[in-house]
mmCIF file of C-alpha atoms and ligand atoms in Angstrom:
data_model
loop_
_atom_site.group_PDB
_atom_site.id
_atom_site.type_symbol
_atom_site.label_atom_id
_atom_site.label_comp_id
_atom_site.label_asym_id
_atom_site.label_seq_id
_atom_site.Cartn_x
_atom_site.Cartn_y
_atom_site.Cartn_z
ATOM 1 C CA MET P 1 75.881 92.062 130.917
ATOM 2 C CA GLU P 2 78.411 93.847 133.952
ATOM 3 C CA PRO P 3 79.502 97.166 132.203
ATOM 4 C CA PHE P 4 83.355 97.581 131.677
ATOM 5 C CA ARG P 5 84.586 100.187 133.726
ATOM 6 C CA GLY P 6 88.200 100.587 132.476
ATOM 7 C CA VAL P 7 89.216 103.950 130.504
ATOM 8 C CA PHE P 8 90.240 103.790 126.962
ATOM 9 C CA THR P 9 92.456 106.742 127.125
ATOM 10 C CA GLN P 10 94.236 106.032 130.344
ATOM 11 C CA GLN P 11 97.985 105.225 129.186
ATOM 12 C CA GLU P 12 100.105 103.561 131.198
ATOM 13 C CA ALA P 13 101.858 106.044 133.975
ATOM 14 C CA ILE P 14 105.609 107.389 133.080
ATOM 15 C CA PRO P 15 108.253 105.103 134.492
ATOM 16 C CA GLU P 16 109.551 106.165 137.045
ATOM 17 C CA GLN P 17 113.173 106.230 135.261
ATOM 18 C CA ALA P 18 111.689 108.698 133.144
ATOM 19 C CA VAL P 19 110.189 110.759 135.305
ATOM 20 C CA ASN P 20 113.689 110.975 137.301
ATOM 21 C CA ALA P 21 115.299 111.746 133.840
ATOM 22 C CA ALA P 22 112.559 114.563 133.583
ATOM 23 C CA ILE P 23 113.317 116.186 136.979
ATOM 24 C CA GLU P 24 116.711 116.223 136.141
ATOM 25 C CA VAL P 25 116.467 117.872 133.029
ATOM 26 C CA LEU P 26 114.266 120.589 135.014
ATOM 27 C CA ARG P 27 116.891 121.162 137.777
ATOM 28 C CA SER P 28 119.742 121.528 135.162
ATOM 29 C CA GLY P 29 117.309 124.257 133.156
ATOM 30 C CA ARG P 30 118.864 123.204 130.024
ATOM 31 C CA LEU P 31 115.938 122.076 128.034
ATOM 32 C CA HIS P 32 116.557 123.233 124.751
ATOM 33 C CA ARG P 33 118.349 120.971 122.516
ATOM 34 C CA TYR P 34 120.984 123.191 122.002
ATOM 35 C CA ASN P 35 121.619 124.725 125.336
ATOM 36 C CA THR P 36 124.780 122.301 126.082
ATOM 37 C CA LEU P 37 127.573 123.070 128.488
ATOM 38 C CA GLY P 38 131.263 122.108 126.855
ATOM 39 C CA ASP P 39 130.836 118.984 124.506
ATOM 40 C CA GLU P 40 127.934 117.717 126.328
ATOM 41 C CA LEU P 41 125.768 115.455 124.664
ATOM 42 C CA SER P 42 122.166 116.566 124.851
ATOM 43 C CA VAL P 43 119.369 114.468 125.962
ATOM 44 C CA ALA P 44 117.570 114.880 122.301
ATOM 45 C CA SER P 45 120.874 113.992 120.641
ATOM 46 C CA GLU P 46 120.858 110.983 122.998
ATOM 47 C CA LEU P 47 117.341 110.277 121.883
ATOM 48 C CA GLU P 48 118.313 110.254 118.035
ATOM 49 C CA ARG P 49 121.245 107.735 118.515
ATOM 50 C CA ALA P 50 119.164 105.592 120.467
ATOM 51 C CA PHE P 51 116.524 104.935 118.218
ATOM 52 C CA ALA P 52 118.896 105.100 115.213
ATOM 53 C CA ARG P 53 120.451 102.182 116.705
ATOM 54 C CA TYR P 54 117.065 100.514 117.661
ATOM 55 C CA GLN P 55 116.003 101.193 114.247
ATOM 56 C CA GLY P 56 119.141 100.166 112.255
ATOM 57 C CA ALA P 57 119.313 103.528 110.397
ATOM 58 C CA LYS P 58 122.166 105.596 110.462
ATOM 59 C CA TYR P 59 120.484 109.027 110.974
ATOM 60 C CA CYS P 60 117.730 109.966 113.336
ATOM 61 C CA LEU P 61 116.280 113.518 113.783
ATOM 62 C CA ALA P 62 114.012 114.160 117.175
ATOM 63 C CA CYS P 63 111.172 116.772 116.298
ATOM 64 C CA ALA P 64 107.875 118.046 117.091
ATOM 65 C CA SER P 65 105.232 115.680 116.067
ATOM 66 C CA GLY P 66 104.935 112.816 114.129
ATOM 67 C CA GLY P 67 103.050 115.195 111.516
ATOM 68 C CA TYR P 68 105.815 117.366 111.435
ATOM 69 C CA ALA P 69 108.197 114.544 110.618
ATOM 70 C CA MET P 70 106.333 113.779 107.733
ATOM 71 C CA SER P 71 105.886 117.028 106.337
ATOM 72 C CA ILE P 72 109.712 117.821 106.436
ATOM 73 C CA ALA P 73 110.378 114.659 105.184
ATOM 74 C CA LEU P 74 108.022 115.195 102.012
ATOM 75 C CA ARG P 75 109.893 118.759 101.645
ATOM 76 C CA ALA P 76 113.241 117.394 101.919
ATOM 77 C CA ALA P 77 112.323 114.649 99.635
ATOM 78 C CA GLY P 78 111.748 117.441 97.098
ATOM 79 C CA VAL P 79 108.331 117.600 96.853
ATOM 80 C CA TYR P 80 106.725 120.957 95.751
ATOM 81 C CA PRO P 81 103.875 122.541 95.714
ATOM 82 C CA GLY P 82 101.211 121.425 93.282
ATOM 83 C CA ASP P 83 102.861 118.147 93.460
ATOM 84 C CA ALA P 84 100.645 114.904 93.343
ATOM 85 C CA VAL P 85 101.836 112.340 96.144
ATOM 86 C CA LEU P 86 100.377 108.950 96.469
ATOM 87 C CA THR P 87 98.471 107.869 100.038
ATOM 88 C CA ASN P 88 96.612 105.655 101.735
ATOM 89 C CA SER P 89 92.989 106.296 101.616
ATOM 90 C CA PHE P 90 92.392 104.857 104.904
ATOM 91 C CA THR P 91 94.380 106.742 107.436
ATOM 92 C CA LEU P 92 94.732 109.595 109.819
ATOM 93 C CA ALA P 93 94.253 113.416 109.334
ATOM 94 C CA PRO P 94 97.738 114.350 109.880
ATOM 95 C CA VAL P 95 98.886 112.283 106.235
ATOM 96 C CA PRO P 96 96.739 114.080 104.102
ATOM 97 C CA GLY P 97 97.643 117.787 106.122
ATOM 98 C CA ALA P 98 101.382 116.554 106.166
ATOM 99 C CA ILE P 99 100.769 116.794 102.250
ATOM 100 C CA ALA P 100 98.492 119.923 102.252
ATOM 101 C CA ALA P 101 101.359 121.440 104.310
ATOM 102 C CA VAL P 102 103.855 121.477 102.016
ATOM 103 C CA GLY P 103 101.392 122.676 98.735
ATOM 104 C CA ALA P 104 100.952 118.770 97.424
ATOM 105 C CA LYS P 105 98.003 117.243 96.419
ATOM 106 C CA PRO P 106 97.272 113.996 98.226
ATOM 107 C CA VAL P 107 96.280 111.327 95.841
ATOM 108 C CA PHE P 108 94.358 108.310 97.751
ATOM 109 C CA VAL P 109 94.884 104.384 97.092
ATOM 110 C CA GLU P 110 92.551 102.426 97.755
ATOM 111 C CA VAL P 111 92.067 100.032 101.663
ATOM 112 C CA THR P 112 91.727 96.134 101.046
ATOM 113 C CA GLU P 113 89.482 94.194 103.238
ATOM 114 C CA ASP P 114 92.653 93.616 105.228
ATOM 115 C CA LEU P 115 92.961 97.013 105.942
ATOM 116 C CA VAL P 116 96.137 97.482 103.941
ATOM 117 C CA LEU P 117 96.835 99.666 100.821
ATOM 118 C CA ASP P 118 95.576 98.029 97.680
ATOM 119 C CA LEU P 119 98.757 97.251 95.338
ATOM 120 C CA GLY P 120 96.440 97.032 92.123
ATOM 121 C CA ASP P 121 94.996 100.359 92.934
ATOM 122 C CA LEU P 122 98.498 101.925 93.450
ATOM 123 C CA GLU P 123 99.416 100.773 89.934
ATOM 124 C CA THR P 124 96.763 102.496 88.542
ATOM 125 C CA LYS P 125 96.931 105.456 90.397
ATOM 126 C CA ILE P 126 100.945 106.080 89.859
ATOM 127 C CA ALA P 127 100.005 105.470 85.855
ATOM 128 C CA GLU P 128 97.013 108.495 86.232
ATOM 129 C CA SER P 129 98.788 110.773 88.586
ATOM 130 C CA GLY P 130 102.181 110.734 87.399
ATOM 131 C CA ALA P 131 103.384 111.216 91.393
ATOM 132 C CA LYS P 132 106.808 110.380 92.201
ATOM 133 C CA LEU P 133 106.208 109.630 95.738
ATOM 134 C CA LEU P 134 104.390 107.469 98.261
ATOM 135 C CA LEU P 135 103.549 108.341 101.942
ATOM 136 C CA LEU P 136 102.851 105.149 103.210
ATOM 137 C CA SER P 137 100.413 105.420 106.229
ATOM 138 C CA SER P 138 100.671 102.075 107.822
ATOM 139 C CA MET P 139 97.434 102.805 109.582
ATOM 140 C CA ARG P 140 96.610 100.893 112.675
ATOM 141 C CA GLY P 141 99.327 98.802 112.474
ATOM 142 C CA HIS P 142 98.477 97.006 109.329
ATOM 143 C CA LEU P 143 101.555 96.352 107.152
ATOM 144 C CA CYS P 144 100.921 95.761 103.598
ATOM 145 C CA ASP P 145 103.197 93.048 102.076
ATOM 146 C CA MET P 146 106.088 95.081 102.129
ATOM 147 C CA GLU P 147 108.343 93.456 99.446
ATOM 148 C CA ALA P 148 105.538 93.456 96.623
ATOM 149 C CA LEU P 149 105.511 97.193 97.333
ATOM 150 C CA THR P 150 108.944 97.671 97.327
ATOM 151 C CA GLU P 151 109.406 95.791 93.926
ATOM 152 C CA LEU P 152 106.490 97.586 92.498
ATOM 153 C CA LEU P 153 107.859 101.269 93.331
ATOM 154 C CA GLY P 154 111.027 99.921 92.438
ATOM 155 C CA THR P 155 110.349 99.431 88.800
ATOM 156 C CA LYS P 156 108.015 102.863 88.564
ATOM 157 C CA ASP P 157 110.778 105.116 90.215
ATOM 158 C CA ILE P 158 108.746 105.927 92.989
ATOM 159 C CA VAL P 159 110.487 107.011 96.390
ATOM 160 C CA LEU P 160 108.880 105.469 99.400
ATOM 161 C CA LEU P 161 108.362 107.535 102.965
ATOM 162 C CA GLU P 162 106.788 105.531 105.757
ATOM 163 C CA ASP P 163 104.561 106.930 108.239
ATOM 164 C CA CYS P 164 105.136 103.968 110.973
ATOM 165 C CA ALA P 165 103.137 105.917 113.753
ATOM 166 C CA HIS P 166 101.369 102.771 114.482
ATOM 167 C CA THR P 167 104.134 100.432 113.384
ATOM 168 C CA MET P 168 106.779 101.644 115.774
ATOM 169 C CA GLY P 169 108.476 98.110 116.663
ATOM 170 C CA ALA P 170 106.641 96.204 114.183
ATOM 171 C CA SER P 171 108.326 94.206 111.202
ATOM 172 C CA TRP P 172 107.957 92.204 107.806
ATOM 173 C CA ASN P 173 109.832 89.198 107.525
ATOM 174 C CA GLY P 174 112.262 90.459 110.690
ATOM 175 C CA ARG P 175 112.677 94.126 108.735
ATOM 176 C CA LEU P 176 111.525 96.564 110.880
ATOM 177 C CA SER P 177 108.610 99.229 109.610
ATOM 178 C CA GLY P 178 110.284 102.762 108.833
ATOM 179 C CA SER P 179 113.626 100.965 106.698
ATOM 180 C CA PHE P 180 112.485 99.981 103.794
ATOM 181 C CA GLY P 181 112.282 103.428 101.897
ATOM 182 C CA LEU P 182 113.781 106.509 101.891
ATOM 183 C CA ALA P 183 112.659 107.605 105.508
ATOM 184 C CA GLY P 184 110.610 106.417 108.408
ATOM 185 C CA CYS P 185 108.142 108.801 110.260
ATOM 186 C CA PHE P 186 107.458 107.864 113.949
ATOM 187 C CA SER P 187 105.110 109.535 116.628
ATOM 188 C CA THR P 188 105.472 109.789 120.219
ATOM 189 C CA GLN P 189 102.311 111.400 120.675
ATOM 190 C CA THR P 190 100.693 109.858 124.117
ATOM 191 C CA TYR P 191 98.237 107.031 121.865
ATOM 192 C CA LYS P 192 101.054 105.861 119.978
ATOM 193 C CA HIS P 193 103.807 103.206 121.299
ATOM 194 C CA LEU P 194 105.795 105.868 123.203
ATOM 195 C CA ASN P 195 104.847 108.861 125.213
ATOM 196 C CA SER P 196 105.961 111.919 125.431
ATOM 197 C CA GLY P 197 102.718 113.746 125.363
ATOM 198 C CA GLU P 198 103.824 114.986 121.700
ATOM 199 C CA GLY P 199 106.802 114.121 119.860
ATOM 200 C CA GLY P 200 108.160 113.009 116.413
ATOM 201 C CA LEU P 201 111.121 111.025 115.121
ATOM 202 C CA LEU P 202 112.377 110.698 111.494
ATOM 203 C CA THR P 203 114.770 108.219 110.545
ATOM 204 C CA SER P 204 116.836 107.568 107.112
ATOM 205 C CA ASP P 205 120.002 106.152 105.886
ATOM 206 C CA ASP P 206 120.322 109.139 103.272
ATOM 207 C CA PRO P 207 123.046 111.488 104.149
ATOM 208 C CA GLN P 208 121.167 114.476 101.795
ATOM 209 C CA PHE P 209 118.259 113.793 102.659
ATOM 210 C CA MET P 210 118.961 114.108 106.340
ATOM 211 C CA ALA P 211 120.893 117.005 106.257
ATOM 212 C CA ARG P 212 117.732 119.012 104.705
ATOM 213 C CA ALA P 213 115.542 117.531 107.052
ATOM 214 C CA ILE P 214 117.668 119.028 110.004
ATOM 215 C CA MET P 215 118.096 122.367 108.511
ATOM 216 C CA LEU P 216 114.232 122.369 108.160
ATOM 217 C CA SER P 217 113.344 121.185 111.765
ATOM 218 C CA GLY P 218 115.214 124.708 113.087
ATOM 219 C CA SER P 219 118.767 123.485 113.893
ATOM 220 C CA TYR P 220 120.224 127.196 112.635
ATOM 221 C CA MET P 221 124.013 126.310 112.510
ATOM 222 C CA LEU P 222 123.997 123.895 115.549
ATOM 223 C CA TYR P 223 123.490 120.997 113.261
ATOM 224 C CA GLU P 224 127.258 119.591 114.695
ATOM 225 C CA ARG P 225 125.630 119.039 118.008
ATOM 226 C CA HIS P 226 123.172 116.066 116.698
ATOM 227 C CA GLY P 227 123.315 112.706 117.997
ATOM 228 C CA ALA P 228 123.026 110.942 114.386
ATOM 229 C CA ALA P 229 123.533 113.130 111.653
ATOM 230 C CA PRO P 230 125.350 113.241 108.706
ATOM 231 C CA PRO P 231 129.278 114.828 108.351
ATOM 232 C CA GLU P 232 129.163 118.274 108.617
ATOM 233 C CA GLU P 233 130.497 118.485 104.839
ATOM 234 C CA VAL P 234 127.211 117.352 103.716
ATOM 235 C CA PHE P 235 125.320 120.474 105.202
ATOM 236 C CA ARG P 236 127.946 122.460 103.420
ATOM 237 C CA THR P 237 125.968 122.425 100.083
ATOM 238 C CA ILE P 238 122.631 122.561 101.729
ATOM 239 C CA ARG P 239 122.819 124.992 104.832
ATOM 240 C CA LEU P 240 121.831 128.401 103.597
ATOM 241 C CA GLU P 241 119.242 127.023 101.157
ATOM 242 C CA THR P 242 117.387 125.220 103.097
ATOM 243 C CA PRO P 243 114.628 127.219 105.385
ATOM 244 C CA ASN P 244 114.309 127.175 108.808
ATOM 245 C CA MET P 245 110.660 125.773 109.815
ATOM 246 C CA SER P 246 111.132 125.264 113.773
ATOM 247 C CA GLY P 247 109.777 122.208 114.978
ATOM 248 C CA ARG P 248 112.742 120.869 117.315
ATOM 249 C CA MET P 249 111.978 118.326 120.159
ATOM 250 C CA ASP P 250 113.024 119.445 123.681
ATOM 251 C CA ASN P 251 115.487 117.408 125.974
ATOM 252 C CA LEU P 252 112.191 117.521 128.488
ATOM 253 C CA ARG P 253 110.249 115.159 126.184
ATOM 254 C CA ALA P 254 113.531 113.202 124.992
ATOM 255 C CA ALA P 255 114.148 112.482 128.362
ATOM 256 C CA ILE P 256 110.872 111.055 128.835
ATOM 257 C CA LEU P 257 111.179 109.020 126.089
ATOM 258 C CA LEU P 258 114.941 107.234 126.491
ATOM 259 C CA PRO P 259 113.691 104.941 129.254
ATOM 260 C CA GLN P 260 110.190 104.116 127.504
ATOM 261 C CA LEU P 261 112.421 103.230 124.232
ATOM 262 C CA ALA P 262 114.657 100.506 126.276
ATOM 263 C CA ASP P 263 111.095 99.298 127.493
ATOM 264 C CA LEU P 264 109.535 98.839 124.109
ATOM 265 C CA ASP P 265 110.079 95.205 123.120
ATOM 266 C CA ASP P 266 108.581 94.240 126.458
ATOM 267 C CA SER P 267 105.541 96.892 125.606
ATOM 268 C CA ILE P 268 104.517 95.260 122.456
ATOM 269 C CA ARG P 269 104.522 91.699 124.291
ATOM 270 C CA ARG P 270 102.497 93.429 126.563
ATOM 271 C CA TRP P 271 100.057 94.821 123.819
ATOM 272 C CA ASN P 272 99.975 91.568 121.658
ATOM 273 C CA GLU P 273 99.018 89.295 124.297
ATOM 274 C CA ARG P 274 96.478 91.711 125.239
ATOM 275 C CA TYR P 275 95.468 92.166 121.128
ATOM 276 C CA ASP P 276 95.589 88.234 120.391
ATOM 277 C CA LEU P 277 93.184 87.379 123.464
ATOM 278 C CA ILE P 278 90.656 89.997 121.878
ATOM 279 C CA ALA P 279 91.340 89.054 118.391
ATOM 280 C CA GLN P 280 90.440 85.459 119.025
ATOM 281 C CA ARG P 281 87.440 85.950 120.822
ATOM 282 C CA LEU P 282 86.352 87.843 118.028
ATOM 283 C CA SER P 283 87.035 85.386 115.406
ATOM 284 C CA GLU P 284 84.560 83.261 116.875
ATOM 285 C CA ILE P 285 81.809 85.779 116.485
ATOM 286 C CA PRO P 286 80.300 84.607 113.180
ATOM 287 C CA LYS P 287 79.238 87.786 111.953
ATOM 288 C CA VAL P 288 82.477 89.585 112.501
ATOM 289 C CA ARG P 289 85.510 89.762 109.862
ATOM 290 C CA MET P 290 89.009 89.920 111.512
ATOM 291 C CA PRO P 291 91.513 91.283 109.226
ATOM 292 C CA HIS P 292 94.257 88.626 107.933
ATOM 293 C CA ARG P 293 97.705 88.816 109.342
ATOM 294 C CA PRO P 294 99.816 87.362 107.006
ATOM 295 C CA GLY P 295 102.751 85.329 109.010
ATOM 296 C CA GLU P 296 105.295 87.659 107.194
ATOM 297 C CA GLU P 297 104.018 90.409 109.738
ATOM 298 C CA ASN P 298 105.118 91.279 113.046
ATOM 299 C CA TYR P 299 102.508 93.792 114.588
ATOM 300 C CA VAL P 300 101.995 95.713 117.274
ATOM 301 C CA GLY P 301 98.533 95.390 118.779
ATOM 302 C CA SER P 302 98.082 98.424 120.304
ATOM 303 C CA SER P 303 94.890 99.212 118.595
ATOM 304 C CA ILE P 304 92.154 96.201 117.211
ATOM 305 C CA GLN P 305 89.945 96.717 114.230
ATOM 306 C CA PHE P 306 87.230 94.472 113.042
ATOM 307 C CA ARG P 307 84.140 94.735 110.177
ATOM 308 C CA ILE P 308 80.772 93.917 110.236
ATOM 309 C CA PRO P 309 80.379 93.554 106.180
ATOM 310 C CA GLY P 310 77.081 95.142 105.430
ATOM 311 C CA ILE P 311 75.978 96.304 108.579
ATOM 312 C CA SER P 312 73.469 99.282 108.065
ATOM 313 C CA LYS P 313 74.511 103.039 109.218
ATOM 314 C CA ALA P 314 71.365 102.888 111.683
ATOM 315 C CA ASN P 315 72.782 99.282 113.638
ATOM 316 C CA ALA P 316 76.237 100.749 113.682
ATOM 317 C CA ILE P 317 75.114 104.005 115.065
ATOM 318 C CA ASN P 318 73.507 101.453 117.582
ATOM 319 C CA PHE P 319 75.994 98.761 118.035
ATOM 320 C CA VAL P 320 78.766 101.766 119.033
ATOM 321 C CA ALA P 321 75.956 103.169 121.486
ATOM 322 C CA GLU P 322 75.067 99.782 123.025
ATOM 323 C CA ASN P 323 79.009 99.366 123.331
ATOM 324 C CA LYS P 324 79.084 103.050 124.973
ATOM 325 C CA ALA P 325 76.199 102.179 127.442
ATOM 326 C CA LEU P 326 78.348 98.706 128.641
ATOM 327 C CA GLY P 327 81.680 101.079 128.700
ATOM 328 C CA VAL P 328 83.499 99.901 125.756
ATOM 329 C CA GLU P 329 84.637 102.740 123.515
ATOM 330 C CA LEU P 330 84.610 102.123 119.894
ATOM 331 C CA LYS P 331 85.319 104.051 116.618
ATOM 332 C CA TRP P 332 83.416 103.928 113.616
ATOM 333 C CA PHE P 333 84.869 104.397 110.728
ATOM 334 C CA GLY P 334 81.880 105.061 108.437
ATOM 335 C CA ASP P 335 80.412 108.117 110.456
ATOM 336 C CA GLU P 336 79.494 110.832 108.095
ATOM 337 C CA SER P 337 80.277 113.339 110.483
ATOM 338 C CA PRO P 338 83.798 113.784 111.510
ATOM 339 C CA VAL P 339 84.386 112.759 115.119
ATOM 340 C CA ALA P 340 87.648 112.822 117.334
ATOM 341 C CA PHE P 341 90.395 112.006 115.235
ATOM 342 C CA THR P 342 89.086 111.909 111.932
ATOM 343 C CA SER P 343 90.287 108.766 109.245
ATOM 344 C CA ASN P 344 87.469 109.192 106.433
ATOM 345 C CA HIS P 345 88.612 110.657 103.606
ATOM 346 C CA HIS P 346 85.156 112.744 103.057
ATOM 347 C CA SER P 347 86.188 114.764 105.775
ATOM 348 C CA TRP P 348 89.209 116.208 104.231
ATOM 349 C CA GLN P 349 87.357 118.788 101.888
ATOM 350 C CA TYR P 350 90.944 120.669 101.252
ATOM 351 C CA VAL P 351 91.910 118.070 99.179
ATOM 352 C CA ASP P 352 90.003 117.404 95.556
ATOM 353 C CA PRO P 353 86.967 114.974 96.494
ATOM 354 C CA GLN P 354 88.001 111.550 95.055
ATOM 355 C CA ASP P 355 86.112 108.092 93.988
ATOM 356 C CA LEU P 356 86.850 105.691 96.224
ATOM 357 C CA PRO P 357 84.404 102.772 96.145
ATOM 358 C CA MET P 358 86.428 100.140 97.751
ATOM 359 C CA THR P 359 87.575 102.535 100.845
ATOM 360 C CA ASP P 360 83.582 103.478 101.476
ATOM 361 C CA GLU P 361 82.677 99.940 101.593
ATOM 362 C CA ILE P 362 84.996 98.736 104.136
ATOM 363 C CA LEU P 363 84.876 102.107 105.871
ATOM 364 C CA SER P 364 80.816 101.442 106.303
ATOM 365 C CA GLY P 365 81.527 98.117 108.150
ATOM 366 C CA LEU P 366 84.647 98.874 110.073
ATOM 367 C CA PHE P 367 85.108 99.579 114.137
ATOM 368 C CA ASP P 368 87.958 100.351 115.812
ATOM 369 C CA MET P 369 89.034 100.309 119.341
ATOM 370 C CA ARG P 370 92.209 101.318 121.565
ATOM 371 C CA ILE P 371 93.626 98.520 124.086
ATOM 372 C CA PRO P 372 95.847 100.738 126.701
ATOM 373 C CA LEU P 373 98.218 98.835 128.219
ATOM 374 C CA SER P 374 96.411 100.172 131.577
ATOM 375 C CA PHE P 375 94.030 97.011 130.582
ATOM 376 C CA THR P 376 94.743 93.822 132.425
ATOM 377 C CA LEU P 377 94.220 90.750 130.770
ATOM 378 C CA ASP P 378 90.670 89.988 132.624
ATOM 379 C CA ASP P 379 89.723 93.318 131.162
ATOM 380 C CA CYS P 380 90.159 92.254 127.628
ATOM 381 C CA GLU P 381 88.298 89.478 128.374
ATOM 382 C CA HIS P 382 85.438 91.303 129.656
ATOM 383 C CA ILE P 383 85.271 93.560 126.959
ATOM 384 C CA ALA P 384 85.300 90.598 124.393
ATOM 385 C CA ARG P 385 82.344 89.445 126.177
ATOM 386 C CA ILE P 386 80.411 92.577 125.817
ATOM 387 C CA LEU P 387 81.419 92.746 122.305
ATOM 388 C CA SER P 388 80.395 89.182 121.489
ATOM 389 C CA HIS P 389 76.801 90.419 123.398
ATOM 390 C CA THR P 390 76.449 93.383 121.352
ATOM 391 C CA VAL P 391 77.256 92.183 118.056
ATOM 392 C CA ASN P 392 74.216 90.036 118.428
ATOM 393 C CA GLN P 393 71.788 92.400 120.316
ATOM 394 C CA SER P 394 72.433 95.588 117.960
ATOM 395 C CA THR P 395 73.210 93.811 114.414
ATOM 396 C CA GLY P 396 70.401 91.018 114.352
ATOM 397 C CA SER P 397 68.951 92.710 110.956
ATOM 398 C CA GLY P 398 70.630 94.659 108.376
ATOM 399 C CA THR P 399 73.740 92.837 108.150
ATOM 400 C CA ALA P 400 74.987 90.611 104.887
HETATM 401 C C1 PLP I 1 99.301 109.674 114.838
HETATM 402 C C2 PLP I 1 99.322 109.519 113.805
HETATM 403 C C3 PLP I 1 100.519 110.367 113.235
HETATM 404 C C4 PLP I 1 100.973 111.441 113.525
HETATM 405 O O1 PLP I 1 100.693 112.136 114.595
HETATM 406 P P1 PLP I 1 100.973 113.420 115.558
HETATM 407 O O2 PLP I 1 99.607 113.528 116.554
HETATM 408 O O3 PLP I 1 101.262 114.788 114.564
HETATM 409 O O4 PLP I 1 102.033 112.872 115.862
HETATM 410 C C5 PLP I 1 100.407 110.061 111.887
HETATM 411 N N1 PLP I 1 100.118 109.107 111.256
HETATM 412 C C6 PLP I 1 98.996 108.301 111.587
HETATM 413 C C7 PLP I 1 98.236 107.301 111.079
HETATM 414 C C8 PLP I 1 98.929 108.361 112.866
HETATM 415 O O5 PLP I 1 97.595 107.862 113.812
#
């Protein structure tokens, strides 16, 4: 078997147009978002306008990271220290981290075999916890039935915030992820759908919520210089009672993001070509279970997940090692010791331990792979061949 030589952490270069826009900002010296001349609109404000338009949202705030967007969203939504906040058991560390940042307590909701929030368990946890808010994390881009979810939350009077780190550009029944609840939180960290190294975007149609979020982000009294903000009078009631928790985006990062946003739909098409090819090949391997993706879901295949149900620990470790030896980098979510980006609830010991048997079972056989756009379709064929080979090699025994 010919090893694969591509690099799984290698993203595409920043487009030339974005490089030029960044140089222009550097030459101007005006990197801070409020450093404007006359009534010039800062690049950060332009980005807010463009992303609000893309998302079909009234308001948008550009900020320091996806995790930061979530933490100020929780605060702006009125979450206080000690409050219970519902969230997915299968998610990435910044999600429980954002809940911890406001002193609240994550209540984890089980994951289904299709890697989405378990709505039955959600109903149970709503009743048990008395939580008033769900921070929904569409982890690795898997959307739950958003209509069933919003209906359930509506009957229980639960506020919805969406973590769209992997669903920027994805939709359910034609409606964009991030537009189903009070707010959508997006990341522009290197491994997400737009790349500014670090960065976050927060969208909402609620003027009071967005005014608080803008004040929290560290706007001083310069909020009228924002690109997609509520009217000035909305700020009058909250501007002195809302703390400044500096986490602004600067013009340099915004300049890099604007041209990428214009290309987002094309990037999504290219991701899905790659995803669909690998998914097709994986679905032909008897031992592998691909998550079912309903017709209502328009996903962005920037990474791929598959399960080998019943795989033993030893075989899972072996499987990852064999792939590594052949140049294919997999993450195994069942690993006991946290590796790189952690996504197993047992690693988050600042949270009260929770009994999540379904999640533990799913994670024990769940594998994950990035699909950078720097890979060609031939690369994807090559990777799929290696995976078919290693599934059979290293999972011979101990597999259900
Ligand atoms: C990356 C990520 C975030 C936010 O990440 P930042 O690094 O803070 O921008 C949030 N949720 C999930 C599921 C993520 O993968």
